[in-house]
Short mmCIF file of C-alpha atoms in Angstrom, two decimals:
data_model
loop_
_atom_site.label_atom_id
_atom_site.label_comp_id
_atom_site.label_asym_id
_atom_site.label_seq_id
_atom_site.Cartn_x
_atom_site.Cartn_y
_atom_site.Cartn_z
CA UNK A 236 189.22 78.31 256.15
CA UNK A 237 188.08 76.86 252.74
CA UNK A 238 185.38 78.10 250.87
CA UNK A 239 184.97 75.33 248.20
CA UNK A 240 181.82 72.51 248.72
CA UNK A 241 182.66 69.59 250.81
CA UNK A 242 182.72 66.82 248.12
CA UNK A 243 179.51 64.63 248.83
CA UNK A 244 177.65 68.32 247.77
CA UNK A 245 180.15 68.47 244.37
CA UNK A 246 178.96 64.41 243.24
CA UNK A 247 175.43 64.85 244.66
CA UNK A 248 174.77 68.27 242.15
CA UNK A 249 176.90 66.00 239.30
CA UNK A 250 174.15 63.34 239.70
CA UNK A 251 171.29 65.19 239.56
CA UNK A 252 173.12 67.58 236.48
CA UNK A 253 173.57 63.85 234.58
CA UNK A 254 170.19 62.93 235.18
CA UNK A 255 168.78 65.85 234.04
CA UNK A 256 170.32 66.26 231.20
CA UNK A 257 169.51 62.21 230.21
CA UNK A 258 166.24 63.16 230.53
CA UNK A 259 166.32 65.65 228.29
CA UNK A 260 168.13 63.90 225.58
CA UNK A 261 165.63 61.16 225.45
CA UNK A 262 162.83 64.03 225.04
CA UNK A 263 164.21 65.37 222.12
CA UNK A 264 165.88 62.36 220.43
CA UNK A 265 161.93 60.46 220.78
CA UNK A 266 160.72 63.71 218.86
CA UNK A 267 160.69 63.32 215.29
CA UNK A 268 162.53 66.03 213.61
CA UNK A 269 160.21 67.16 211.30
CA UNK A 270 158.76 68.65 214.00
CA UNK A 271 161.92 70.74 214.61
CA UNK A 272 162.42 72.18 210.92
CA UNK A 273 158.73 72.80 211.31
CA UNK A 274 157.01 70.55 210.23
CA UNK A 275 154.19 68.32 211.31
CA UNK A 276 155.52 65.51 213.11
CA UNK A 277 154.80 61.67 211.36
CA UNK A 278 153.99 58.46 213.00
CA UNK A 279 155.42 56.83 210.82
CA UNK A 280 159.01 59.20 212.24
CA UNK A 281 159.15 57.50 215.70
CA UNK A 282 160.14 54.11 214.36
CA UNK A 283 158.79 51.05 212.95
CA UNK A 284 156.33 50.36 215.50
CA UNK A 285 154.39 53.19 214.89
CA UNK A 286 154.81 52.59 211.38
CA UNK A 287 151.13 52.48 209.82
CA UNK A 288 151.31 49.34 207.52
CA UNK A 289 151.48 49.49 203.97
CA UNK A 290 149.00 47.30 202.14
CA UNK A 291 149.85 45.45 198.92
CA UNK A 292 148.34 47.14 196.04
CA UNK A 293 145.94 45.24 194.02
CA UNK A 294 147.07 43.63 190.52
CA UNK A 295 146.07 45.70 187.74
CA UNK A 296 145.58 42.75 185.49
CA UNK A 297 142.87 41.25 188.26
CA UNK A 298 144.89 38.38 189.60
CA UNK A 299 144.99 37.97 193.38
CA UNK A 300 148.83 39.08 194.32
CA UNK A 301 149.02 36.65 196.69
CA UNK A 302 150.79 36.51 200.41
CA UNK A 303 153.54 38.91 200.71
CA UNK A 304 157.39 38.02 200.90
CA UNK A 305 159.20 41.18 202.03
CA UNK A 306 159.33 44.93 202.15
CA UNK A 307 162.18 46.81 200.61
CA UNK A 308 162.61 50.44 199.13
CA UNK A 309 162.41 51.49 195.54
CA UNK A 310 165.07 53.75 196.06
CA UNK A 311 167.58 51.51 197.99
CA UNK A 312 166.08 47.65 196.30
CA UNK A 313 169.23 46.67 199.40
CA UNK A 314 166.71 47.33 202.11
CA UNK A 315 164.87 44.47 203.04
CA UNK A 316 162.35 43.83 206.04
CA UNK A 317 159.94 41.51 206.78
CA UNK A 318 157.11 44.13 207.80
CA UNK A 319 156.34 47.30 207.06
CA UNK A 320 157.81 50.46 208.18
CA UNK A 321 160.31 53.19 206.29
CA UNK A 322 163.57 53.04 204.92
CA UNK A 323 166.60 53.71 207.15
CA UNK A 324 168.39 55.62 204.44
CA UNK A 325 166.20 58.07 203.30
CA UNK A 326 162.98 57.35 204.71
CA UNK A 327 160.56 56.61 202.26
CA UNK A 328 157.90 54.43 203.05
CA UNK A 329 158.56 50.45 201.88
CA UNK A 330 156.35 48.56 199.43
CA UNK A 331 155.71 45.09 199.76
CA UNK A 332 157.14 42.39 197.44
CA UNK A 333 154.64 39.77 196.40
CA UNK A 334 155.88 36.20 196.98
CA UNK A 335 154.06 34.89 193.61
CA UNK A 336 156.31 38.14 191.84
CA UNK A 337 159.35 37.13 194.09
CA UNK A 338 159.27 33.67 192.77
CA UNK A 339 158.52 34.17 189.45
CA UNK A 340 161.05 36.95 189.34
CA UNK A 341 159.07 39.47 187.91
CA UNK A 342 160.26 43.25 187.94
CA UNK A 343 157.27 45.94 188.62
CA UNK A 344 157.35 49.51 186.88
CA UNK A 345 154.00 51.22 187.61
CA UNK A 346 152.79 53.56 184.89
CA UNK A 347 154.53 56.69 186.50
CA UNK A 348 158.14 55.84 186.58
CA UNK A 349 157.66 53.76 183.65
CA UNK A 350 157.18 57.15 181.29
CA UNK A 351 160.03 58.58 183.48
CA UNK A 352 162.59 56.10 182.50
CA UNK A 353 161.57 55.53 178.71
CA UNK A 354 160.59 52.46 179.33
CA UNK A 355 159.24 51.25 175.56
CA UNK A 356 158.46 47.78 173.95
CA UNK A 357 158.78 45.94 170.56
CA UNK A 358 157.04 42.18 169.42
CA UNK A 359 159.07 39.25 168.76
CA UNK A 360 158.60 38.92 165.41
CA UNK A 361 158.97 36.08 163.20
CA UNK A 362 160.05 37.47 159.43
CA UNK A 363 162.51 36.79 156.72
CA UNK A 364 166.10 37.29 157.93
CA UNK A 365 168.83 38.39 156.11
CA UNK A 366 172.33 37.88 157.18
CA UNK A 367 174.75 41.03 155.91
CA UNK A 368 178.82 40.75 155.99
CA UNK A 369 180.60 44.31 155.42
CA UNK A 370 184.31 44.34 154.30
CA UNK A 371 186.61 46.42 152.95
CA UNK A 372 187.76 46.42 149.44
CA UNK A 373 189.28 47.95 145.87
CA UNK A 374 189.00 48.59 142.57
CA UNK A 375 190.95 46.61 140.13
CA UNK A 376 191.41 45.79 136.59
CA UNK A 377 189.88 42.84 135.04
CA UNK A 378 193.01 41.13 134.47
CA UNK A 379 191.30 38.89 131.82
CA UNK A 380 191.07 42.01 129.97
CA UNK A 381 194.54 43.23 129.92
CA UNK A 382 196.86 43.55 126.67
CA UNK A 383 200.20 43.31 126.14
CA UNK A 384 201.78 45.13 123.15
CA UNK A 385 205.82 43.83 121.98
CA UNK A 386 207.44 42.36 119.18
CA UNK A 387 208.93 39.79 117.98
CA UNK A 388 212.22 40.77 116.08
CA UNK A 389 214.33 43.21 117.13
CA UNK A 390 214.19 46.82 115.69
CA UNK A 391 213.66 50.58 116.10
CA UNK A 392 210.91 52.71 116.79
CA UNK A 393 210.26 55.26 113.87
CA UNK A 394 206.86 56.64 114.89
CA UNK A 395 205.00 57.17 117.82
CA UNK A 396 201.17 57.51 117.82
CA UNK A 397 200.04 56.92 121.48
CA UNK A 398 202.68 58.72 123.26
CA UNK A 399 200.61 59.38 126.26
CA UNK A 400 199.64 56.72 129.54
CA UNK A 401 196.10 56.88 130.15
CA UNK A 402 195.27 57.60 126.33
CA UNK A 403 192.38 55.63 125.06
CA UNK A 404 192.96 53.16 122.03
CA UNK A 405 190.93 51.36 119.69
CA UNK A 406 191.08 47.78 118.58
CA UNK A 407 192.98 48.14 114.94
CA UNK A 408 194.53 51.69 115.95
CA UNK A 409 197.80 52.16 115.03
CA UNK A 410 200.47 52.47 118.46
CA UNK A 411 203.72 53.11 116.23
CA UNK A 412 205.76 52.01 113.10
CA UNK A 413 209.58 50.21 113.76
CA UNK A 414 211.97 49.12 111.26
CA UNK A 415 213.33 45.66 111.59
CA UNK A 416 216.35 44.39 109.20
CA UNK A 417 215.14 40.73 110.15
CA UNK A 418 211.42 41.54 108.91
CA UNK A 419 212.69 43.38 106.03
CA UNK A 420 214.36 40.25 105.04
CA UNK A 421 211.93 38.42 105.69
CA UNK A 422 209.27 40.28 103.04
CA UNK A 423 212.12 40.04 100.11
CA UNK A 424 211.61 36.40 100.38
CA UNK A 425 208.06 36.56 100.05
CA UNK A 426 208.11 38.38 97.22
CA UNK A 427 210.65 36.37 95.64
CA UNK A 428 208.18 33.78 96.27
CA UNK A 429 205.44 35.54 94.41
CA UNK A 430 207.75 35.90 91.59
CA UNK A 431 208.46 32.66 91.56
CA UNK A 432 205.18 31.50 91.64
CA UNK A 433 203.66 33.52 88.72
CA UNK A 434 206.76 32.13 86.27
CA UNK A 435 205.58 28.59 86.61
CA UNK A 436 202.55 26.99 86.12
CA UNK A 437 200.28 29.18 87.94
CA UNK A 438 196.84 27.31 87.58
CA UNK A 439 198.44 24.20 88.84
CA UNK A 440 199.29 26.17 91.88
CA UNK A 441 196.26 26.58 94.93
CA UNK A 442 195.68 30.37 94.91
CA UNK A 443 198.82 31.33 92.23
CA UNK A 444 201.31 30.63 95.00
CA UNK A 445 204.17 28.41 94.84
CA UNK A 446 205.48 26.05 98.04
CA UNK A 447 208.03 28.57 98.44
CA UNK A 448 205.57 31.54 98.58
CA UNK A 449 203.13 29.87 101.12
CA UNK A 450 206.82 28.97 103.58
CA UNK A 451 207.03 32.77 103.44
CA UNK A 452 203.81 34.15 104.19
CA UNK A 453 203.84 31.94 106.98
CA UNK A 454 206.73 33.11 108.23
CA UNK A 455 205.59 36.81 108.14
CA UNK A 456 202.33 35.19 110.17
CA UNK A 457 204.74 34.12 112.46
CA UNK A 458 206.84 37.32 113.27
CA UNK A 459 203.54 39.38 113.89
CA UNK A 460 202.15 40.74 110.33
CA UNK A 461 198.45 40.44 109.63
CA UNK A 462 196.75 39.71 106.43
CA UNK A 463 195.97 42.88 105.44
CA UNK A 464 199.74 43.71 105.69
CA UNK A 465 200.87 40.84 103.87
CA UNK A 466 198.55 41.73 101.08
CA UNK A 467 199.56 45.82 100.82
CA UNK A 468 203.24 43.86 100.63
CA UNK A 469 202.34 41.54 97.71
CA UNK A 470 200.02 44.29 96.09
CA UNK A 471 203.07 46.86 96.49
CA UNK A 472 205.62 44.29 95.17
CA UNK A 473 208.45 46.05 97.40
CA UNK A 474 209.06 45.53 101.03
CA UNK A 475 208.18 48.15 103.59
CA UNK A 476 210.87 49.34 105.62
CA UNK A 477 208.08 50.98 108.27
CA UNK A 478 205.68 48.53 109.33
CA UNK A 479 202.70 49.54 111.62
CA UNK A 480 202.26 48.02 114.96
CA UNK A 481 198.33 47.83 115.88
CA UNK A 482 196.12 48.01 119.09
CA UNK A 483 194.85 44.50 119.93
CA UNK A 484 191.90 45.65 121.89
CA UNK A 485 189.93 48.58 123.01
CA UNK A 486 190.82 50.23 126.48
CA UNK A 487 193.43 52.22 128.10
CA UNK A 488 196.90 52.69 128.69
CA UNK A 489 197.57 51.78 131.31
CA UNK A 490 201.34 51.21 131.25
CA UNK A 491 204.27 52.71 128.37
CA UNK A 492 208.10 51.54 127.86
CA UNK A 493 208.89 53.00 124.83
CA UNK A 494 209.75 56.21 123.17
CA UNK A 495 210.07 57.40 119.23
CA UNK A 496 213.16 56.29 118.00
CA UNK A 497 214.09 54.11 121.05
CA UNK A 498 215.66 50.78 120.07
CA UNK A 499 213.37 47.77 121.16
CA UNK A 500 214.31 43.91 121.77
CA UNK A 501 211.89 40.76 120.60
CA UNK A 502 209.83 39.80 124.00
CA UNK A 503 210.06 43.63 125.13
CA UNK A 504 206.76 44.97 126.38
CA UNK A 505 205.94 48.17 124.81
CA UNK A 506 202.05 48.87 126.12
CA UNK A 507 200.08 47.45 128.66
CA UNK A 508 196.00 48.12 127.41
CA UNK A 509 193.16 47.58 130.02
CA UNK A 510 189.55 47.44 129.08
CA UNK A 511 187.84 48.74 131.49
CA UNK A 512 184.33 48.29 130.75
CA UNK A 513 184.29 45.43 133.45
CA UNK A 514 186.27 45.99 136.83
CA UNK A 515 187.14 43.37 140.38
CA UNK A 516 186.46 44.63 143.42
CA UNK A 517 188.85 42.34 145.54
CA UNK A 518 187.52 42.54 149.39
CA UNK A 519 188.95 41.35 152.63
CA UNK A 520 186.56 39.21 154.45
CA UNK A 521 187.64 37.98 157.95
CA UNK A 522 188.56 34.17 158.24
CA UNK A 523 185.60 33.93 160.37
CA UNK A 524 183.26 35.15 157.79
CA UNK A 525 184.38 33.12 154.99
CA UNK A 526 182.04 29.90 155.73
CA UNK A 527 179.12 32.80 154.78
CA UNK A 528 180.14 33.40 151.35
CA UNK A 529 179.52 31.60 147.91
CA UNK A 530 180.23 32.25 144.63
CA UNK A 531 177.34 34.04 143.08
CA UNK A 532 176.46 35.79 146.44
CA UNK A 533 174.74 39.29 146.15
CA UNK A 534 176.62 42.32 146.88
CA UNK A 535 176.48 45.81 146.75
CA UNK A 536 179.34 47.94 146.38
CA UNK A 537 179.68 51.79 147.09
CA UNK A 538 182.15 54.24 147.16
CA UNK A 539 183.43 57.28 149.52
CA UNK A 540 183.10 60.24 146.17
CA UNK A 541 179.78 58.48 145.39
CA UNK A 542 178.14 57.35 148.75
CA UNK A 543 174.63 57.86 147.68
CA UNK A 544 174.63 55.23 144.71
CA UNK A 545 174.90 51.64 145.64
CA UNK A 546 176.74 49.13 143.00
CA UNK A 547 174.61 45.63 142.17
CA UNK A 548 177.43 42.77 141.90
CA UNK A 549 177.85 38.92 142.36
CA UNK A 550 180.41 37.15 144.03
CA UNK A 551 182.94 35.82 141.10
CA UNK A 552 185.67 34.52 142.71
CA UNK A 553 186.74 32.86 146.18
CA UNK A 554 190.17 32.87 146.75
CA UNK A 555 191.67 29.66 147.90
CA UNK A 556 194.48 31.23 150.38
CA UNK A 557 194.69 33.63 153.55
CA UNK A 558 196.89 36.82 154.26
CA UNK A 559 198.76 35.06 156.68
CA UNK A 560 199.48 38.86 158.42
CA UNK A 561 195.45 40.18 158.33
CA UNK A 562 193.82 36.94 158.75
CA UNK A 563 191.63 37.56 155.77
CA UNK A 564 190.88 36.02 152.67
CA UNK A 565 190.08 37.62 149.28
CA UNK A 566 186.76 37.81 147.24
CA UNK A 567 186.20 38.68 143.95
CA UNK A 568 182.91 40.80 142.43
CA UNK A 569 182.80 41.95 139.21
CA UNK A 570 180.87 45.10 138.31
CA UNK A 571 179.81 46.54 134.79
CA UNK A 572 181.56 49.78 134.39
CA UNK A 573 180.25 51.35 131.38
CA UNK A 574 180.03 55.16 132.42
CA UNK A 575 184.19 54.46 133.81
CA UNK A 576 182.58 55.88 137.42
CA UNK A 577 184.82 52.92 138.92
CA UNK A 578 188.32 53.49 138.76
CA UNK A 579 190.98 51.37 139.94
CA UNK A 580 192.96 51.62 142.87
CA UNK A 581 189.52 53.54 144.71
CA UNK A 582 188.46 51.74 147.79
CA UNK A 583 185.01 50.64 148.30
CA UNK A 584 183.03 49.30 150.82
CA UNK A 585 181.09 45.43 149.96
CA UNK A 586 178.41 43.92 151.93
CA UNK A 587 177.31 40.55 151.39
CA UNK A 588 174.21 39.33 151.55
CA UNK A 589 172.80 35.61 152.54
CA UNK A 590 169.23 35.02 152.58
CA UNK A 591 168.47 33.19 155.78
CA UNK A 592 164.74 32.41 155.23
CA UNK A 593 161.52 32.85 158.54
CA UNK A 594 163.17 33.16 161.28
CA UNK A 595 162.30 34.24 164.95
CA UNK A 596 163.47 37.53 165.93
CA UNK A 597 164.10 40.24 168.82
CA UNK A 598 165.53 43.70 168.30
CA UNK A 599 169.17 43.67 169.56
CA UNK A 600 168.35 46.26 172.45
CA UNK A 601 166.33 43.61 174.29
CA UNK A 602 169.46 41.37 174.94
CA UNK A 603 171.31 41.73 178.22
CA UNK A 604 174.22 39.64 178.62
CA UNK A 605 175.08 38.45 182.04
CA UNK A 606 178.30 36.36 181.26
CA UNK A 607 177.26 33.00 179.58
CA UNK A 608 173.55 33.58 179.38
CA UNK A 609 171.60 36.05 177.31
CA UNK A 610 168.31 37.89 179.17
CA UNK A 611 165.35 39.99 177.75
CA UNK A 612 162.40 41.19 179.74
CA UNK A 613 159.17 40.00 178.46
CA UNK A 614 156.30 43.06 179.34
CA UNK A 615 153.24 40.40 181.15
CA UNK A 616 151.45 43.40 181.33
CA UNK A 617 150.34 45.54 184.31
CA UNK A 618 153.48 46.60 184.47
CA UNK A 619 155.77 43.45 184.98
CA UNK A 620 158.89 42.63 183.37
CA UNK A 621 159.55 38.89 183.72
CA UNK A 622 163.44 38.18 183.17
CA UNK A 623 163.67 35.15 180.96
CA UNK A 624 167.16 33.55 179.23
CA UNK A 625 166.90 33.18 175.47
CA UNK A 626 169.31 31.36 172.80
CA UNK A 627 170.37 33.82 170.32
CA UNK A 628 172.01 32.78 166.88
CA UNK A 629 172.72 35.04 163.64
CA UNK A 630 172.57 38.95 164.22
CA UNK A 631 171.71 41.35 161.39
CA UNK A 632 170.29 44.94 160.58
CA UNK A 633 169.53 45.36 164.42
CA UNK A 634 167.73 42.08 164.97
CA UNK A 635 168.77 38.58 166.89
CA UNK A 636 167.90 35.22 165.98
CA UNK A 637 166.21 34.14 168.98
CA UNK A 638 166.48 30.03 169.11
CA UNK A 639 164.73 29.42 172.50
CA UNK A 640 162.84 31.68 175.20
CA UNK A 641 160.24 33.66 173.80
CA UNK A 642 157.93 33.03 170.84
CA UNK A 643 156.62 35.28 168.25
CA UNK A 644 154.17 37.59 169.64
CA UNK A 645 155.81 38.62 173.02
CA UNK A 646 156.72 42.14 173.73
CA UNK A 647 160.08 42.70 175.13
CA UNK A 648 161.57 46.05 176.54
CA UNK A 649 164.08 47.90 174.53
CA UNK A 650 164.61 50.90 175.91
CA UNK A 651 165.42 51.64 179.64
CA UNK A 652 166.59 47.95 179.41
CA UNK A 653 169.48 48.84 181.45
CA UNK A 654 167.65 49.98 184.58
CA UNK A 655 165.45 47.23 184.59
CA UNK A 656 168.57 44.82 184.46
CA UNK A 657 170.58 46.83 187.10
CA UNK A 658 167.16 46.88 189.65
CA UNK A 659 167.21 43.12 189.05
CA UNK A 660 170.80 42.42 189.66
CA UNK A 661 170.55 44.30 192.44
CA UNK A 662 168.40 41.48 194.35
CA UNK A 663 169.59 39.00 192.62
CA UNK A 664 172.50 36.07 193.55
CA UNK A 665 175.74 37.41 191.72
CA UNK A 666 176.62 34.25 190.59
CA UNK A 667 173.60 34.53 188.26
CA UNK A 668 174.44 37.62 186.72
CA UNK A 669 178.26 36.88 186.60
CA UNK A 670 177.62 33.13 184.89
CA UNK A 671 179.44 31.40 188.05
CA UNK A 672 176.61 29.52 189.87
CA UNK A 673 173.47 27.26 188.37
CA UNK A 674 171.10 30.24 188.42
CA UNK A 675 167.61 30.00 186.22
CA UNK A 676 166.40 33.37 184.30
CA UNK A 677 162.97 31.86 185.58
CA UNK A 678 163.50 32.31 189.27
CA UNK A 679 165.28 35.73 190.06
CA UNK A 680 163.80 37.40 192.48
CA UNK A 681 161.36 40.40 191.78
CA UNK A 682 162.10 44.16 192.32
CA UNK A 683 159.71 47.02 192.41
CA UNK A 684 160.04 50.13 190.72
CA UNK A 685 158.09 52.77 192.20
CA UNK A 686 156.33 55.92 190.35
CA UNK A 687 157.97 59.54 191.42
CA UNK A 688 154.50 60.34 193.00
CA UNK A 689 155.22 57.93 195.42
CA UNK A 690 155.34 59.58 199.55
CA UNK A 691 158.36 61.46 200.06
CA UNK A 692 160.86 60.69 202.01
CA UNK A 693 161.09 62.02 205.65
CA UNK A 694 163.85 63.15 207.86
CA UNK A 695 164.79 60.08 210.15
#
């Protein structure tokens, strides 16, 4: 005999089982579940037919907002619905999004979230400009003040004087004495020329010298003896076998080939003497840069051991070439250097300045760039941000030409400019963010930023 149910009782209690416990699902699933984590239970919870409406809020600046176009989040600007109800994400309630705001593509910060994000303003100005170029650049010697120190007959060095690179000399300071047999020979004949010329008729002679004696002091001219020299010679009346060899100009040395008692060729160069009073500054300005500068530009140079003193200097010098490697070409300044603070071979930082004249203006941090076009948000006041495209030119000390978009007077975010763009690319067409469609700053659509003290959101 079998104990077990005949099998219409088994699928008659599996009915009544599945019914039951349908029943009981829709119960609790129609029960919002606030009301199970204890709290009190929202209409707005059992869906968006319950939802109690939210109402546009007036326009602080007493303008009629006008129909509305949709209802989205300010959490999640994704959500859109046509009516009112809460968000399917995280349940906040939706705001509505004026169609006047929609069209004119205005962005909405109430005061709240506005001082949460850091949300701050400047004027477009309109104010002298003044366009700056930086480069990088050295010290150098004033090659038009560089002397070279040789002779022109061979001989041998007797005495050395300045024995030491770097040692300062003096214009008329003695560098070293050299004997020369050529030079030697050279002063016999004068002297036989004096001779000569006080035997004869001296007063028919210019100056008591004879043809002979004027051919020889000439030729002692010639082989690098000054006056003074030539007259200790003639006053002596015996040639010298040492002859001095003098500084030509005050400076340094800056190069030395020569040693006491060394034996030295005509054309050999002994010294090399720099002046520097006056020093280049050679900088590297980029090829694009180079339609910018002029000679006579102003310039300031300053230096890494000295960064708190700033050099006054003029362009001097364009160079006429490129570094075919850098892509740069080469500008000259020259700076006074009295007090020697500038040394060669020290780098030094140059910028350039060009005076642009009046010129409309935005602070850099207002630009967005969204590929080809360039956006700021203009503050309307009440708390919209209107996106509009602007033309931008020459940038300088934190400040953009503006050539079109905005006028002189208009305040423009600068700060918290990047969640004001990302809110408004969020409901905006890609292709006019990413440059690839015909999209018009002027007609984005709006987004709503809502304040912190806004509902919160409730469990779904």
């Amino acid at each position: 005999m079998s104990l077990s149910p005949r099998p219409s009782r088994r699928r008659s209690a599996f009915l009544v089982a599945l019914a039951i416990g349908g029943a009981l699902a829709v119960i609790v699933f129609r029960r919002p579940l606030v009301g199970w984590f204890g709290g009190a239970p929202s209409n707005e919870s059992a869906g968006p037919a319950m939802a109690s409406p939210a109402r546009p809020a007036p326009d602080p600046r007493g303008k009629d907002p006008g129909p509305v176009d949709h209802y989205t989040c300010a959490m999640h600007p994704s959500v859109r619905q046509a009516g009112p109800g809460t968000c399917p994400i995280c349940g906040m309630n939706l705001v509505p999004v004026m169609r006047a705001l929609d069209e004119q593509g205005d962005v909405v910060i109430d005061e709240g979230r506005r001082q949460l994000i850091g949300v701050r303003t400047e004027p477009v100005v309109d104010a002298p400009m003044r366009d700056t170029l930086r480069a990088v650049g050295h010290v150098t010697y004033d090659e038009s003040a560089l002397s070279d120190v040789n002779l022109k007959v061979r001989g041998w060095i007797t005495k050395l004087y300045v024995n030491e690179t770097g040692q300062r000399v003096r214009k008329g300071q003695p560098l070293f004495t050299f004997y020369s047999p050529e030079l030697y020979n050279a002063e016999q004949d004068f002297l036989l020329g004096l001779q000569g010329a006080a035997a004869g008729d001296a007063p028919s002679k210019p100056r008591g010298l004879g043809l002979l004696a004027r051919a020889s002091r000439q030729r002692l001219h010639l082989l690098g003896l000054s006056d003074p020299q030539i007259d200790a010679i003639a006053q002596a009346g015996k040639p010298a076998e040492d002859l001095a060899v003098l500084s030509p100009a005050n400076g340094f040395v800056i190069e030395k080939n020569v040693v006491e008692g060394a034996s030295v060729d005509a054309g050999m160069r002994l010294y090399r003497i720099a002046a520097l009073s006056t020093v280049w500054v050679d900088a590297d300005v980029y090829e694009a840069d180079l339609g910018h500068v002029r000679v006579g530009q102003r310039a300031t140079v300053t230096l890494d051991y000295v960064p708190d003193r700033a050099y006054e200097a003029k362009v001097a010098y364009v160079y006429p070439y490129l570094d075919p490697t850098a892509r740069t070409g080469r500008v000259r300044l020259e700076l006074a250097n009295d007090k020697l603070d500038l040394r060669p071979g020290m780098y030094a930082s140059v910028s350039l300045f060009s005076e642009l004249g009046t010129r409309v203006q935005v602070p850099s941090a207002a630009v967005v760039y969204t590929g080809p076009r360039r956006l700021v948000f203009v503050d309307t006041g009440g708390g919209h941000f209107r996106p509009t495209e602007v033309r931008v030119g020459a940038e300088s000390d934190g400040m953009y030409e503006v050539l079109g978009g905005v006028s002189p007077g208009d305040r423009v975010a600068t700060s918290g400019v990047f969640l004001i763009a990302a809110e408004a690319r969020v409901r905006t067409a890609a292709k006019y963010w990413e440059g690839t469609g015909e999209g018009d700053a002027g007609h984005a659509p709006a987004a709503t930023l809502a304040s912190p003290s806004a509902s919160p959101p409730e469990r779904p």
